[in-house]
Every structure is written in structure tokens, then in C-alpha cells.
Tab-separated table of C-alpha atoms in Angstrom:
chain	number	residue	atom	x	y	z
B	1	MET	CA	-31.905	72.887	45.053
B	2	ASN	CA	-29.527	75.447	46.604
B	3	ARG	CA	-31.354	78.165	44.668
B	4	VAL	CA	-34.862	76.937	45.524
B	5	PRO	CA	-36.288	77.322	49.030
B	6	THR	CA	-36.778	73.991	50.781
B	7	GLU	CA	-40.496	74.650	51.211
B	8	ILE	CA	-40.976	75.154	47.457
B	9	PHE	CA	-38.981	72.005	46.666
B	10	GLN	CA	-41.068	69.982	49.107
B	11	TYR	CA	-44.307	71.462	47.754
B	12	LEU	CA	-43.419	70.482	44.173
B	13	LEU	CA	-42.479	66.970	45.281
B	14	THR	CA	-45.792	66.654	47.104
B	15	ILE	CA	-47.731	67.493	43.929
B	16	ILE	CA	-45.734	64.962	41.905
B	17	SER	CA	-46.157	62.303	44.588
B	18	GLU	CA	-49.916	62.793	44.667
B	19	GLU	CA	-50.072	62.324	40.902
B	20	ILE	CA	-48.153	59.047	41.174
B	21	ARG	CA	-50.292	57.840	44.082
B	22	ASN	CA	-53.420	58.476	42.012
B	23	GLY	CA	-52.053	56.402	39.127
B	24	ALA	CA	-52.138	52.697	38.316
B	25	GLU	CA	-49.145	51.831	40.522
B	26	PRO	CA	-49.208	54.209	43.507
B	27	TRP	CA	-46.494	52.253	45.347
B	28	SER	CA	-43.955	53.320	42.690
B	29	VAL	CA	-43.843	56.740	44.370
B	30	TYR	CA	-41.125	55.430	46.679
B	31	THR	CA	-38.922	54.379	43.768
B	32	CYS	CA	-38.881	58.014	42.650
B	33	LEU	CA	-38.337	59.386	46.135
B	34	PHE	CA	-35.388	57.115	46.873
B	35	GLN	CA	-33.746	58.039	43.589
B	36	LEU	CA	-34.101	61.722	44.456
B	37	ARG	CA	-32.690	61.140	47.955
B	38	LEU	CA	-29.420	60.044	46.354
B	39	VAL	CA	-28.856	63.384	44.625
B	40	SER	CA	-27.485	65.155	47.692
B	41	THR	CA	-27.641	65.275	51.464
B	42	THR	CA	-29.758	68.418	51.238
B	43	TRP	CA	-32.353	66.661	49.107
B	44	MET	CA	-32.332	63.647	51.409
B	45	VAL	CA	-33.034	65.786	54.478
B	46	ALA	CA	-35.759	67.742	52.677
B	47	ILE	CA	-37.521	64.551	51.580
B	48	ASP	CA	-37.192	62.650	54.855
B	49	SER	CA	-38.486	65.566	56.934
B	50	HIS	CA	-41.638	66.236	54.889
B	51	PRO	CA	-44.540	64.050	56.159
B	52	PRO	CA	-46.866	64.488	53.121
B	53	LEU	CA	-44.366	62.495	51.033
B	54	TRP	CA	-44.726	59.451	53.311
B	55	THR	CA	-48.502	59.047	53.622
B	56	LEU	CA	-48.660	55.825	51.587
B	57	LEU	CA	-48.198	52.699	53.678
B	58	THR	CA	-47.526	49.812	51.300
B	59	THR	CA	-46.481	46.238	51.954
B	60	ARG	CA	-44.903	45.827	48.505
B	61	HIS	CA	-41.421	47.034	49.484
B	62	GLY	CA	-40.948	45.110	52.731
B	63	GLU	CA	-41.309	45.835	56.419
B	64	GLN	CA	-38.467	48.346	56.671
B	65	LEU	CA	-40.059	50.849	54.289
B	66	PHE	CA	-43.523	50.193	55.755
B	67	TRP	CA	-42.406	51.206	59.253
B	68	ARG	CA	-40.242	54.045	57.958
B	69	ALA	CA	-43.235	55.565	56.149
B	70	HIS	CA	-45.385	54.996	59.232
B	71	GLU	CA	-42.926	56.978	61.348
B	72	ARG	CA	-42.309	59.809	58.897
B	73	SER	CA	-45.990	60.383	58.070
B	74	ARG	CA	-46.467	61.686	61.631
B	75	MET	CA	-50.231	61.947	62.223
B	76	LEU	CA	-51.370	62.738	58.674
B	77	PRO	CA	-54.232	60.822	56.964
B	78	LEU	CA	-52.978	57.692	55.216
B	79	HIS	CA	-53.348	55.748	51.992
B	80	ILE	CA	-53.085	52.003	52.670
B	81	ASP	CA	-51.904	49.473	50.083
B	82	LEU	CA	-52.186	45.986	51.589
B	83	TRP	CA	-50.695	43.496	49.135
B	84	CYS	CA	-50.854	39.928	50.375
B	85	PRO	CA	-49.116	37.446	48.033
B	86	ALA	CA	-49.738	33.728	48.371
B	87	SER	CA	-46.366	33.059	50.011
B	88	THR	CA	-46.355	35.787	52.674
B	89	ASP	CA	-48.328	35.723	55.913
B	90	PRO	CA	-49.971	39.194	56.140
B	91	MET	CA	-50.613	39.030	59.893
B	92	ARG	CA	-47.688	41.285	60.786
B	93	TYR	CA	-49.309	44.042	58.724
B	94	LEU	CA	-52.996	43.475	59.534
B	95	ASN	CA	-52.720	44.443	63.189
B	96	ALA	CA	-50.676	47.581	62.474
B	97	ILE	CA	-53.041	48.732	59.733
B	98	ALA	CA	-56.115	48.114	61.896
B	99	LYS	CA	-54.698	50.358	64.642
B	100	LEU	CA	-54.382	53.182	62.084
B	101	ALA	CA	-57.976	52.937	60.811
B	102	SER	CA	-58.893	56.364	62.142
B	103	ARG	CA	-56.356	57.845	59.680
B	104	TRP	CA	-57.314	55.917	56.540
B	105	LEU	CA	-58.191	58.038	53.499
B	106	SER	CA	-58.025	55.141	51.055
B	107	LEU	CA	-57.604	51.404	51.393
B	108	HIS	CA	-56.512	49.032	48.643
B	109	VAL	CA	-56.381	45.288	49.333
B	110	ALA	CA	-54.840	42.857	46.832
B	111	TRP	CA	-55.432	39.436	48.390
B	112	GLU	CA	-53.806	36.234	47.101
B	113	TYR	CA	-53.068	34.595	50.459
B	114	ARG	CA	-55.012	31.373	51.088
B	115	SER	CA	-55.736	30.754	54.749
B	116	ALA	CA	-59.112	30.570	56.481
B	117	TRP	CA	-57.643	32.058	59.659
B	118	ARG	CA	-56.175	35.070	57.879
B	119	GLU	CA	-59.366	35.570	55.885
B	120	ASN	CA	-61.246	35.953	59.148
B	121	ASP	CA	-58.650	38.475	60.293
B	122	LEU	CA	-59.116	40.389	57.044
B	123	LYS	CA	-62.896	40.372	57.482
B	124	SER	CA	-62.415	41.928	60.912
B	125	LEU	CA	-60.206	44.595	59.320
B	126	LEU	CA	-62.957	45.427	56.826
B	127	LEU	CA	-65.404	46.053	59.653
B	128	THR	CA	-63.068	48.411	61.521
B	129	PRO	CA	-64.450	51.943	62.055
B	130	ALA	CA	-62.781	54.258	59.512
B	131	PRO	CA	-64.295	57.730	59.887
B	132	GLN	CA	-62.094	59.382	57.208
B	133	LEU	CA	-62.152	56.604	54.594
B	134	ARG	CA	-63.155	57.889	51.141
B	135	THR	CA	-61.991	55.142	48.751
B	136	ALA	CA	-61.966	51.348	49.081
B	137	SER	CA	-60.572	49.155	46.293
B	138	PHE	CA	-60.095	45.404	46.115
B	139	THR	CA	-58.266	43.025	43.769
B	140	ARG	CA	-58.798	39.240	43.534
B	141	PHE	CA	-61.271	39.320	46.340
B	142	ASP	CA	-64.172	37.083	45.318
B	143	ARG	CA	-64.741	34.758	48.267
B	144	ILE	CA	-64.135	37.343	50.967
B	145	ALA	CA	-65.931	40.237	49.283
B	146	GLN	CA	-69.137	38.243	48.843
B	147	SER	CA	-69.248	37.092	52.452
B	148	VAL	CA	-68.765	40.356	54.352
B	149	HIS	CA	-70.630	43.641	54.585
B	150	LEU	CA	-67.783	46.056	53.920
B	151	PHE	CA	-67.443	48.705	56.651
B	152	ASP	CA	-71.038	48.157	57.668
B	153	GLY	CA	-72.073	51.526	59.092
B	154	VAL	CA	-68.532	52.452	60.206
B	155	ALA	CA	-67.226	54.367	57.158
B	156	PRO	CA	-69.707	57.237	56.778
B	157	ARG	CA	-67.609	59.158	54.219
B	158	LEU	CA	-66.965	56.318	51.783
B	159	GLN	CA	-67.614	57.603	48.256
B	160	THR	CA	-65.647	55.343	45.887
B	161	VAL	CA	-65.621	51.545	45.580
B	162	ILE	CA	-63.402	49.756	43.041
B	163	MET	CA	-63.656	45.989	42.535
B	164	ASP	CA	-61.026	44.409	40.259
B	165	ARG	CA	-61.456	40.702	39.473
B	166	SER	CA	-63.782	40.597	42.437
B	167	SER	CA	-67.510	40.017	42.767
B	168	PRO	CA	-68.979	42.432	45.313
B	169	ASN	CA	-71.477	41.829	48.043
B	170	TRP	CA	-74.142	43.989	46.441
B	171	LYS	CA	-76.076	44.489	49.658
B	172	SER	CA	-73.007	46.003	51.312
B	173	LEU	CA	-72.821	48.604	48.523
B	174	LEU	CA	-76.319	49.808	49.386
B	175	THR	CA	-75.010	51.304	52.625
B	176	TRP	CA	-73.586	54.461	51.034
B	177	ASP	CA	-74.617	57.051	48.475
B	178	LEU	CA	-71.603	56.340	46.242
B	179	LYS	CA	-70.106	58.898	43.866
B	180	ARG	CA	-67.897	56.466	41.969
B	181	LEU	CA	-68.331	52.734	41.319
B	182	VAL	CA	-65.873	50.678	39.246
B	183	ILE	CA	-66.268	46.918	38.695
B	184	ARG	CA	-63.712	45.374	36.339
B	185	TRP	CA	-63.154	41.834	35.068
B	186	MET	CA	-65.898	40.064	36.964
B	187	GLU	CA	-65.503	36.565	35.539
B	188	ARG	CA	-68.531	34.950	37.143
B	189	ALA	CA	-71.254	37.477	36.476
B	190	GLU	CA	-74.558	35.834	37.396
B	191	GLU	CA	-78.099	37.044	36.935
B	192	LYS	CA	-78.191	38.411	40.461
B	193	ALA	CA	-75.250	40.656	39.571
B	194	PHE	CA	-77.465	42.660	37.214
B	195	GLU	CA	-80.187	42.945	39.841
B	196	GLY	CA	-77.587	44.026	42.390
B	197	LEU	CA	-76.192	46.635	40.012
B	198	ILE	CA	-79.631	48.141	39.452
B	199	GLN	CA	-80.236	48.285	43.218
B	200	VAL	CA	-76.895	50.006	43.884
B	201	VAL	CA	-77.411	52.609	41.146
B	202	SER	CA	-80.921	53.248	42.429
B	203	ALA	CA	-79.565	53.712	45.978
B	204	SER	CA	-76.840	56.132	44.792
B	205	PRO	CA	-78.517	59.329	43.527
B	206	SER	CA	-75.154	61.153	43.844
B	207	LEU	CA	-73.376	58.714	41.502
B	208	GLU	CA	-71.021	60.648	39.199
B	209	GLU	CA	-68.859	57.905	37.652
B	210	LEU	CA	-69.813	54.346	36.729
B	211	GLU	CA	-67.363	51.982	35.032
B	212	LEU	CA	-68.283	48.377	34.179
B	213	VAL	CA	-65.550	46.613	32.197
B	214	GLY	CA	-64.773	43.004	31.361
B	215	TRP	CA	-67.849	41.244	32.730
B	216	SER	CA	-68.512	37.675	31.641
B	217	GLU	CA	-70.447	37.487	28.364
B	218	ARG	CA	-71.862	33.981	28.816
B	219	ILE	CA	-75.331	35.203	29.703
B	220	PRO	CA	-78.511	33.954	27.962
B	221	ILE	CA	-80.905	36.490	26.461
B	222	GLU	CA	-83.749	35.124	28.557
B	223	GLY	CA	-81.609	35.770	31.639
B	224	VAL	CA	-82.008	39.541	31.355
B	225	PRO	CA	-84.649	40.588	33.877
B	226	PRO	CA	-87.006	43.369	32.803
B	227	VAL	CA	-86.779	46.523	34.899
B	228	GLN	CA	-90.095	48.206	35.545
B	229	ARG	CA	-88.852	51.615	36.668
B	230	VAL	CA	-86.690	54.411	35.292
B	231	ILE	CA	-83.823	55.452	37.553
B	232	PRO	CA	-82.844	59.144	37.363
B	233	SER	CA	-79.071	59.674	37.269
B	234	ASP	CA	-78.971	63.449	37.165
B	235	ARG	CA	-75.415	63.727	38.515
B	236	LEU	CA	-73.853	61.064	36.297
B	237	ARG	CA	-70.886	62.608	34.494
B	238	LYS	CA	-69.012	59.561	33.224
B	239	LEU	CA	-70.353	56.192	32.089
B	240	ARG	CA	-68.136	53.431	30.687
B	241	LEU	CA	-69.407	50.048	29.485
B	242	ARG	CA	-66.689	48.007	27.765
B	243	GLN	CA	-66.684	44.252	27.204
B	244	PHE	CA	-69.944	44.239	29.089
B	245	PRO	CA	-72.785	41.778	28.280
B	246	TRP	CA	-74.698	43.618	25.598
B	247	GLN	CA	-78.044	42.186	26.745
B	248	TRP	CA	-77.519	43.750	30.138
B	249	ALA	CA	-76.263	46.973	28.606
B	250	VAL	CA	-79.436	47.394	26.569
B	251	SER	CA	-81.640	46.727	29.601
B	252	PHE	CA	-79.477	48.924	31.832
B	253	LEU	CA	-79.500	51.898	29.468
B	254	GLU	CA	-83.255	51.604	29.126
B	255	THR	CA	-83.480	51.737	32.914
B	256	ILE	CA	-81.375	54.768	33.792
B	257	ARG	CA	-81.948	58.334	32.645
B	258	ILE	CA	-78.594	59.685	31.437
B	259	PRO	CA	-78.127	63.476	31.437
B	260	ASN	CA	-76.902	65.125	28.225
B	261	SER	CA	-73.753	66.297	30.000
B	262	CYS	CA	-72.636	62.713	30.714
B	263	ILE	CA	-69.482	61.509	28.942
B	264	SER	CA	-70.320	57.966	27.908
B	265	ASP	CA	-68.101	55.322	26.391
B	266	ILE	CA	-70.208	52.303	25.427
B	267	PHE	CA	-68.960	49.453	23.270
B	268	LEU	CA	-71.038	46.366	22.575
B	269	ASP	CA	-70.112	43.327	20.507
B	270	VAL	CA	-73.041	41.238	19.271
B	271	SER	CA	-73.477	38.372	16.848
B	272	ILE	CA	-75.708	38.999	13.877
B	273	HIS	CA	-79.025	37.463	14.821
B	274	GLU	CA	-82.280	39.276	14.287
B	275	THR	CA	-83.245	39.609	17.956
B	276	GLN	CA	-79.769	40.769	18.925
B	277	VAL	CA	-79.556	43.356	16.148
B	278	ASP	CA	-82.991	44.696	17.080
B	279	ALA	CA	-81.994	45.033	20.733
B	280	ALA	CA	-78.720	46.724	19.875
B	281	LEU	CA	-80.491	49.146	17.554
B	282	ARG	CA	-82.972	49.997	20.307
B	283	LEU	CA	-80.011	51.088	22.388
B	284	MET	CA	-78.602	53.214	19.570
B	285	LYS	CA	-81.944	54.819	18.817
B	286	ARG	CA	-82.347	55.653	22.483
B	287	GLU	CA	-78.946	57.339	22.495
B	288	LEU	CA	-79.874	59.241	19.345
B	289	ALA	CA	-83.118	60.445	20.859
B	290	GLN	CA	-81.545	61.867	24.002
B	291	ALA	CA	-78.314	63.394	22.659
B	292	ALA	CA	-78.360	67.126	21.985
B	293	THR	CA	-76.177	66.898	18.867
B	294	VAL	CA	-75.199	63.600	17.302
B	295	ALA	CA	-72.997	62.389	14.475
B	296	ILE	CA	-73.556	58.889	13.135
B	297	SER	CA	-70.409	57.161	11.913
B	298	LEU	CA	-70.792	54.160	9.636
B	299	LEU	CA	-67.679	52.018	9.340
B	300	ALA	CA	-68.015	49.505	6.501
B	301	GLN	CA	-65.213	46.979	6.164
B	302	GLY	CA	-66.549	44.757	3.417
B	303	LEU	CA	-68.879	41.797	3.385
B	304	SER	CA	-66.724	39.239	5.156
B	305	GLN	CA	-65.352	41.601	7.791
B	306	ILE	CA	-66.767	43.821	10.498
B	307	ILE	CA	-69.609	46.256	9.951
B	308	LYS	CA	-69.711	48.820	12.703
B	309	LEU	CA	-72.010	51.620	13.765
B	310	ALA	CA	-70.894	54.482	15.954
B	311	CYS	CA	-73.041	57.153	17.503
B	312	VAL	CA	-70.806	60.062	18.471
B	313	SER	CA	-72.127	63.104	20.285
B	314	THR	CA	-70.305	66.399	20.056
B	315	ALA	CA	-70.789	66.567	23.813
B	316	ALA	CA	-68.213	63.743	23.985
B	317	SER	CA	-70.634	60.866	24.490
B	318	ARG	CA	-70.178	57.813	22.324
B	319	THR	CA	-72.146	54.670	21.675
B	320	GLU	CA	-70.674	52.056	19.387
B	321	VAL	CA	-72.298	48.781	18.394
B	322	LYS	CA	-70.151	46.308	16.492
B	323	PHE	CA	-71.959	43.653	14.456
B	324	THR	CA	-69.776	40.591	13.972
B	325	GLY	CA	-70.765	37.955	11.421
B	326	SER	CA	-70.901	34.365	12.634
B	327	ARG	CA	-68.433	31.916	11.079
B	328	HIS	CA	-71.392	29.729	10.140
B	329	MET	CA	-73.094	32.470	8.140
B	330	THR	CA	-72.387	33.349	4.537
B	331	PRO	CA	-70.828	36.791	3.918
B	332	ASN	CA	-73.912	37.922	1.989
B	333	ASN	CA	-76.199	37.032	4.885
B	334	ALA	CA	-73.976	38.827	7.380
B	335	GLU	CA	-73.794	41.871	5.133
B	336	PHE	CA	-77.545	41.974	4.615
B	337	GLN	CA	-78.503	41.718	8.269
B	338	GLY	CA	-75.858	44.161	9.448
B	339	TRP	CA	-76.756	46.820	6.933
B	340	SER	CA	-80.477	46.292	7.320
B	341	GLY	CA	-79.827	47.592	10.826
B	342	VAL	CA	-78.072	50.651	9.435
B	343	GLN	CA	-81.016	51.417	7.172
B	344	GLY	CA	-83.312	50.970	10.143
B	345	LEU	CA	-81.740	54.049	11.694
B	346	LYS	CA	-82.716	56.262	8.796
B	347	PRO	CA	-86.052	57.536	10.225
B	348	ASP	CA	-84.351	58.454	13.502
B	349	ILE	CA	-81.583	60.329	11.711
B	350	GLN	CA	-84.044	62.217	9.518
B	351	ASN	CA	-86.261	63.115	12.453
B	352	ILE	CA	-83.378	64.522	14.483
B	353	ASP	CA	-81.651	66.008	11.434
B	354	VAL	CA	-78.154	64.955	12.485
B	355	PRO	CA	-75.022	64.833	10.310
B	356	VAL	CA	-73.582	61.512	9.171
B	357	ASN	CA	-69.881	60.723	8.814
B	358	LEU	CA	-69.212	57.940	6.319
B	359	TYR	CA	-65.937	56.033	6.686
B	360	VAL	CA	-65.310	53.497	3.923
B	361	THR	CA	-62.538	50.921	3.822
B	362	CYS	CA	-62.845	48.098	1.310
B	363	PRO	CA	-59.874	45.831	0.572
B	364	GLU	CA	-62.159	43.289	-1.163
B	365	GLY	CA	-62.556	45.288	-4.388
B	366	ASN	CA	-65.324	46.466	-6.715
B	367	GLU	CA	-68.196	44.162	-5.821
B	368	ALA	CA	-67.830	44.640	-2.107
B	369	PHE	CA	-67.580	48.412	-2.578
B	370	ARG	CA	-70.756	48.512	-4.653
B	371	SER	CA	-72.615	46.502	-2.000
B	372	ILE	CA	-71.396	48.820	0.761
B	373	MET	CA	-72.457	51.975	-1.072
B	374	GLU	CA	-75.804	50.450	-2.056
B	375	ALA	CA	-76.520	49.599	1.572
B	376	ALA	CA	-75.473	53.071	2.763
B	377	ASP	CA	-77.394	54.861	-0.012
B	378	PRO	CA	-80.439	55.854	2.110
B	379	LEU	CA	-78.160	57.850	4.397
B	380	LEU	CA	-76.031	59.602	1.751
B	381	PRO	CA	-78.089	62.844	1.650
B	382	SER	CA	-77.314	63.258	5.372
B	383	VAL	CA	-73.575	62.671	4.962
B	384	THR	CA	-71.499	65.739	5.817
B	385	LYS	CA	-68.082	64.061	5.921
B	386	VAL	CA	-66.549	61.171	3.994
B	387	THR	CA	-63.337	59.443	5.114
B	388	LEU	CA	-61.464	57.304	2.582
B	389	ASP	CA	-58.320	55.222	2.969
B	390	GLU	CA	-56.023	53.630	0.400
B	391	SER	CA	-58.341	50.625	-0.065
B	392	SER	CA	-61.373	52.752	-0.914
B	393	LEU	CA	-60.033	56.004	-2.414
B	394	SER	CA	-59.700	54.801	-6.027
B	395	LEU	CA	-62.980	52.874	-5.813
B	396	PHE	CA	-64.801	55.937	-4.517
B	397	VAL	CA	-63.332	58.099	-7.283
B	398	LYS	CA	-64.471	55.639	-9.980
B	399	HIS	CA	-67.836	54.381	-8.761
B	400	SER	CA	-69.540	56.891	-6.444
B	401	ASP	CA	-72.711	58.724	-7.410
B	402	LEU	CA	-71.864	62.177	-6.082
B	403	SER	CA	-75.328	63.533	-6.812
B	404	ARG	CA	-76.498	61.709	-3.655
B	405	PHE	CA	-74.025	63.634	-1.423
B	406	THR	CA	-76.028	66.843	-1.304
B	407	ASN	CA	-74.638	67.983	2.064
B	408	LEU	CA	-71.027	66.785	1.852
B	409	SER	CA	-68.845	69.523	3.345
B	410	GLU	CA	-65.604	67.701	4.227
B	411	LEU	CA	-63.537	65.001	2.553
B	412	GLU	CA	-60.810	63.244	4.552
B	413	ILE	CA	-58.100	61.089	2.941
B	414	LYS	CA	-56.062	58.999	5.360
B	415	ASN	CA	-53.378	56.302	5.365
B	416	VAL	CA	-52.647	56.637	1.630
B	417	ASN	CA	-49.160	55.590	0.529
B	418	ALA	CA	-49.648	55.474	-3.271
B	419	GLN	CA	-48.597	58.636	-5.109
B	420	LYS	CA	-50.752	57.947	-8.187
B	421	ALA	CA	-53.859	57.474	-6.042
B	422	LEU	CA	-53.296	60.834	-4.350
B	423	ASN	CA	-52.610	62.603	-7.674
B	424	ASP	CA	-55.764	61.131	-9.237
B	425	ALA	CA	-57.744	62.149	-6.153
B	426	ALA	CA	-56.540	65.767	-6.480
B	427	LYS	CA	-57.841	65.992	-10.063
B	428	TRP	CA	-61.089	64.318	-9.065
B	429	ILE	CA	-61.656	66.652	-6.102
B	430	LEU	CA	-60.990	69.643	-8.332
B	431	GLY	CA	-63.910	68.573	-10.506
B	432	LEU	CA	-66.275	68.145	-7.569
B	433	ARG	CA	-67.161	71.813	-7.223
B	434	SER	CA	-69.774	71.617	-9.941
B	435	ASN	CA	-71.482	68.533	-8.422
B	436	VAL	CA	-71.007	69.008	-4.664
B	437	MET	CA	-71.498	72.673	-3.903
B	438	ALA	CA	-71.299	72.219	-0.123
B	439	LEU	CA	-67.761	70.761	-0.179
B	440	LYS	CA	-65.435	73.251	1.536
B	441	THR	CA	-62.722	71.272	3.356
B	442	VAL	CA	-60.191	68.611	2.353
B	443	THR	CA	-58.128	66.927	5.075
B	444	LEU	CA	-55.043	64.725	4.707
B	445	THR	CA	-54.393	62.412	7.667
B	446	ARG	CA	-51.336	60.191	8.153
B	447	ILE	CA	-50.173	60.346	4.534
B	448	ASP	CA	-46.830	58.529	4.216
B	449	LEU	CA	-45.539	60.211	1.055
B	450	PRO	CA	-42.711	62.690	0.304
B	451	THR	CA	-43.409	66.293	1.217
B	452	ALA	CA	-43.119	67.299	-2.435
B	453	VAL	CA	-46.043	65.009	-3.345
B	454	ILE	CA	-48.238	66.456	-0.622
B	455	LYS	CA	-47.314	70.016	-1.652
B	456	SER	CA	-48.244	69.199	-5.252
B	457	PHE	CA	-51.624	67.926	-4.020
B	458	SER	CA	-52.125	71.108	-2.016
B	459	ASN	CA	-51.117	73.412	-4.881
B	460	THR	CA	-53.676	71.728	-7.140
B	461	LEU	CA	-56.493	72.559	-4.707
B	462	LYS	CA	-55.103	75.786	-3.250
B	463	GLY	CA	-57.566	78.651	-3.179
B	464	LYS	CA	-60.539	76.403	-3.904
B	465	PHE	CA	-60.820	74.413	-0.654
B	466	ASN	CA	-59.740	74.719	2.964
B	467	LEU	CA	-56.794	72.317	3.298
B	468	ASN	CA	-55.803	70.580	6.564
B	469	TRP	CA	-52.870	68.285	7.336
B	470	THR	CA	-52.815	66.089	10.411
């Protein structure tokens, strides 16, 4: 510190503090600052006298730190973290925070306190004019959030709303043209929640990020309302649907127009019933049709396990539909219905002329492997990459019809711990050149074998293929 100017030291600390404040536990910034204050008197003075380090007012560390940060922040804009546990009356903080509303940049409320009087006080706080407020986030906020119009007309710059384990008042979200909307772990998602979501997205043409995670899945198929219009989402850059009711996801994705530049992370888990598979495949085909460049990944894990489809765009968008067999269905039935869906994608893949990555893992043995390859056979001419693990490597070497892999350019071997299997694979790959002319690259991934074994594998193929280790 004696060699670094105080201004530079303070500037670096400000950058670090902002990173922490933007993380999952912003209040932990003070743990770091107080540890640094103990290094020397010079550091203590530099930290205490720099207002940007004290712009988070949090109730998690007690009143003393709350008022100390209030004093040292001077008149800078503030980030408010109002944590109200069940055992602590928040009134002593509510009044102070309300008086500072003109300085709010962000407000996070985690509410566990149960008192009708204090809930009314909190509702008043959420209607306080906040001209600088950009972000509002709420945790465990169901009853209050649904009964109040948040910052109704008094927070003109609000751009981000985050609801965690809280059901929003959808009408209140129509007030702003939001840029970011996050709704996580909404346990009591009702039909009106989907209608509200559509209305909010429609009213937010500037929406750039949408994250819907952990919504209740107990929703009947007939409860999905049809949407008659297509909503343009030209500015959407990030879309995340995880543990989201797949019926709603299908309807939602058929409603909005997603730009090719959007980074999407969509994961749906459906039971294998004909109507559900058809709906899930509609979603996948829609994603295929709109993506500029697409790779289809087929993950086959045997008859009695999971059969998964993944649609991966090189533009970083991903759609993944997992078909899970019901316990009351026979493995053969589950296998047939799941893979009939895979074959149903074939016309779309051929029309778009996209590459297919085939990942095979098959601990069940020969019969299961034959069934998997038979089901995947219509897609084999489009396969450009095959990934094999220890459970499928030997089976693939013995039983695959390589004449069907006319466009195979890369072979990946991963998670193999048996030396004999790797040695046999090296000899087999060496003989592929006459059958698979397009094969250029061989990749080893997470191989837990001695270096000498891997070098022997590489020397066998050296000069004939491009070799990669990861």
C-alpha cells in the first residue's frame, strides 16, 4: 500500500466491491472490507474515507454497520438490502430506508416477518417515489407482492424485476418497459400466471433477458391457453427456461419471435405420452427452423434409462427435451415412443442440412446397443461426430455398420479407464480410413489411464488423424 497511491488502491477496491455486490450475496462485501481494514491503519483510513465502498445499506449485519454505511456513503446513490427475519421487527429500518428513496439504485427485500401492521408499512415503502431506482428484487414475498402495485408510476427508470419464491402482481409489471425479468421458484403457478407472463412480455418490447426457473409443474395440458398472436422480441438476448412447465414452454415459444442472436437455455422434462412427445417435438422443430446453424445431439442411455434430445446452435442457443419413461411402462414401449420422436425429426434435419452429433452410452449390453443404433439409423448419414464412453466403445467397435456414417469427421472417446479397450480402439480407428473417408479428427476426453498408454494410442494414429487431448 505504501508504494501504491491511495486513489489507485481505492479505485481497485471499488471495482472488487462492485463485483461482490453484483453477486449472489452482495452483503458479504463488508466481510471483505473489514478484513482489509485490519491490515494497517493506512488501509483503514483509505477504506473508511472512500464513499463508493459504503453504498450498500444492509440490515444483515446489525444496526451499527447499517448506520455506519449510511454515514460514510455521503450522498451517493444506494443499494438497499432489507432483510426482515421472522424474529426481528423491521420498523427501525423501514422509516430510514423510506427517507432515502430518492437515492435508491437497487432495492432487495427478503421478507419473513409476519405482522399485518408491518406488511402495511412495507406496502407504503413500495409505493415511495424512487426516481433513480433501476432494479427491484424480492424474496419470499407472495402475499404482499400480489396485493400491491409496485412503485405504481413513481419509479420511471425501473428496468429489472427479480422475484424469488414470490408470485408477482402481473398488472404491476405492465407499468414499465422492462429490460430484465427473472421469476424463480414460483410454487403456486396458476393458469393466470401464464396469461400474466404473456401480457408482461408483450408490454416489454425492450426486454433483453428473461429467466423463468423452478415453476410448479402440476399444470394440466388442457390448462394451457392458446395464444392468438405472435409477440416480436427483437431485443431478446438471453432466454432461460429451466424446470418450467413444458406445456407452457411449448405455447410460450410458439408465441414469441426469438431473434437468432438470442442465447437460449431451455430444458424440458416430459413423460412419454403421445400428445406430450408431439408437443415437445413441435418445440424442437420450431427451434430447428429458426436457428442459423444447428447441431442435433442424440443422447441414448439404453432402453430402461433416459433418452434425450438436444438441439444445440453454434450461436450458443440450446434446446433440450428429455423424455423420461413412466414407471408403469415397459422399457420396450418407452424406447419405441422416445425414439419414434427422434426419427420424426429426420425430415427437418434433412431439409436444413444440419450436422448431427451422436453420443452413445449403453451399460445394458449388446441388445440395448443394437436397439439404440437401429433407432438412430435414419440419422446416421447426417452424423458428423460420434462420442463414445467406456460402456459403448467396445460395442461400437464390434457391431456398428460404418458404411452408414458417410459424413463422420470426428470421433471422441471419453471417460475410458480400460487399457485394452483403448488399445483395441486404436487398431480399429486405424482401419477406418478405407471405410470412412471423411474422418479427420480423434479426440480423447477425460481418459484416466497412464500417460504411456495414451502416448501409445497417439503413436498408433500419428500422422493419419488430427489428435486432441482434453
